[in-house]
Amino acid sequence: MTVTTADAPTAQLTRQDRCDRCGAQAYVRATLPGGSDLLFCGHHFRAHEAALAGAGADVLDERHLID
Ligand SMILES: [Zn+2]
């Protein structure tokens, strides 16, 4: 498959993605304007949500997939 767009496709989070803060399964990925990714569980995303929004992070929220 050839990627023709400038932006990489948004990959979904998997069971291998872990919260950077506590190691639980990650359900939210925040991409900072500088390009670095941060992964959060639901709990830690809520704890950092305001700061991430303030930093202009691009957020992929998959908390609806939590069992
Ligand atoms: Zn966490």
PDB file of C-alpha atoms in Angstrom, residues 12-59:
ATOM      1  CA  GLN A  12      -5.653   3.038  16.410  1.00  0.00           C
ATOM      2  CA  LEU A  13      -4.359   2.229  19.828  1.00  0.00           C
ATOM      3  CA  THR A  14      -3.714  -1.413  20.646  1.00  0.00           C
ATOM      4  CA  ARG A  15      -3.298  -3.542  23.735  1.00  0.00           C
ATOM      5  CA  GLN A  16       0.436  -2.965  23.427  1.00  0.00           C
ATOM      6  CA  ASP A  17       0.004   0.770  23.936  1.00  0.00           C
ATOM      7  CA  ARG A  18       0.520   1.650  27.571  1.00  0.00           C
ATOM      8  CA  CYS A  19      -0.067   4.764  29.615  1.00  0.00           C
ATOM      9  CA  ASP A  20       3.173   6.712  29.981  1.00  0.00           C
ATOM     10  CA  ARG A  21       2.301   7.478  33.577  1.00  0.00           C
ATOM     11  CA  CYS A  22       1.166   4.185  35.096  1.00  0.00           C
ATOM     12  CA  GLY A  23       1.525   1.414  32.502  1.00  0.00           C
ATOM     13  CA  ALA A  24      -2.187   0.655  32.222  1.00  0.00           C
ATOM     14  CA  GLN A  25      -3.614   0.075  28.755  1.00  0.00           C
ATOM     15  CA  ALA A  26      -3.685   3.396  26.903  1.00  0.00           C
ATOM     16  CA  TYR A  27      -6.943   4.691  25.442  1.00  0.00           C
ATOM     17  CA  VAL A  28      -5.873   8.200  24.503  1.00  0.00           C
ATOM     18  CA  ARG A  29      -2.963   9.374  22.377  1.00  0.00           C
ATOM     19  CA  ALA A  30      -2.006  13.032  22.446  1.00  0.00           C
ATOM     20  CA  THR A  31       0.319  14.312  19.737  1.00  0.00           C
ATOM     21  CA  LEU A  32       2.049  17.525  20.704  1.00  0.00           C
ATOM     22  CA  PRO A  33       2.666  20.280  18.120  1.00  0.00           C
ATOM     23  CA  GLY A  34       6.350  19.261  18.153  1.00  0.00           C
ATOM     24  CA  GLY A  35       5.373  15.794  16.956  1.00  0.00           C
ATOM     25  CA  SER A  36       5.949  13.723  20.080  1.00  0.00           C
ATOM     26  CA  ASP A  37       3.264  11.290  21.202  1.00  0.00           C
ATOM     27  CA  LEU A  38       2.030  10.774  24.721  1.00  0.00           C
ATOM     28  CA  LEU A  39      -0.142   7.838  25.731  1.00  0.00           C
ATOM     29  CA  PHE A  40      -2.625   7.914  28.574  1.00  0.00           C
ATOM     30  CA  CYS A  41      -5.090   5.665  30.291  1.00  0.00           C
ATOM     31  CA  GLY A  42      -8.496   7.237  30.903  1.00  0.00           C
ATOM     32  CA  HIS A  43      -7.550   8.270  34.405  1.00  0.00           C
ATOM     33  CA  HIS A  44      -4.350  10.048  33.475  1.00  0.00           C
ATOM     34  CA  PHE A  45      -5.822  11.648  30.373  1.00  0.00           C
ATOM     35  CA  ARG A  46      -8.428  13.295  32.571  1.00  0.00           C
ATOM     36  CA  ALA A  47      -5.660  14.449  34.898  1.00  0.00           C
ATOM     37  CA  HIS A  48      -3.739  16.089  32.028  1.00  0.00           C
ATOM     38  CA  GLU A  49      -6.558  16.956  29.620  1.00  0.00           C
ATOM     39  CA  ALA A  50      -6.604  20.700  30.316  1.00  0.00           C
ATOM     40  CA  ALA A  51      -2.836  21.029  30.002  1.00  0.00           C
ATOM     41  CA  LEU A  52      -2.831  19.056  26.735  1.00  0.00           C
ATOM     42  CA  ALA A  53      -5.577  21.232  25.286  1.00  0.00           C
ATOM     43  CA  GLY A  54      -3.647  24.300  26.347  1.00  0.00           C
ATOM     44  CA  ALA A  55      -0.553  22.984  24.601  1.00  0.00           C
ATOM     45  CA  GLY A  56      -2.502  22.488  21.377  1.00  0.00           C
ATOM     46  CA  ALA A  57      -2.148  18.705  21.400  1.00  0.00           C
ATOM     47  CA  ASP A  58      -3.975  16.637  18.775  1.00  0.00           C
ATOM     48  CA  VAL A  59      -5.934  14.060  20.779  1.00  0.00           C
TER      49      VAL A  59
END
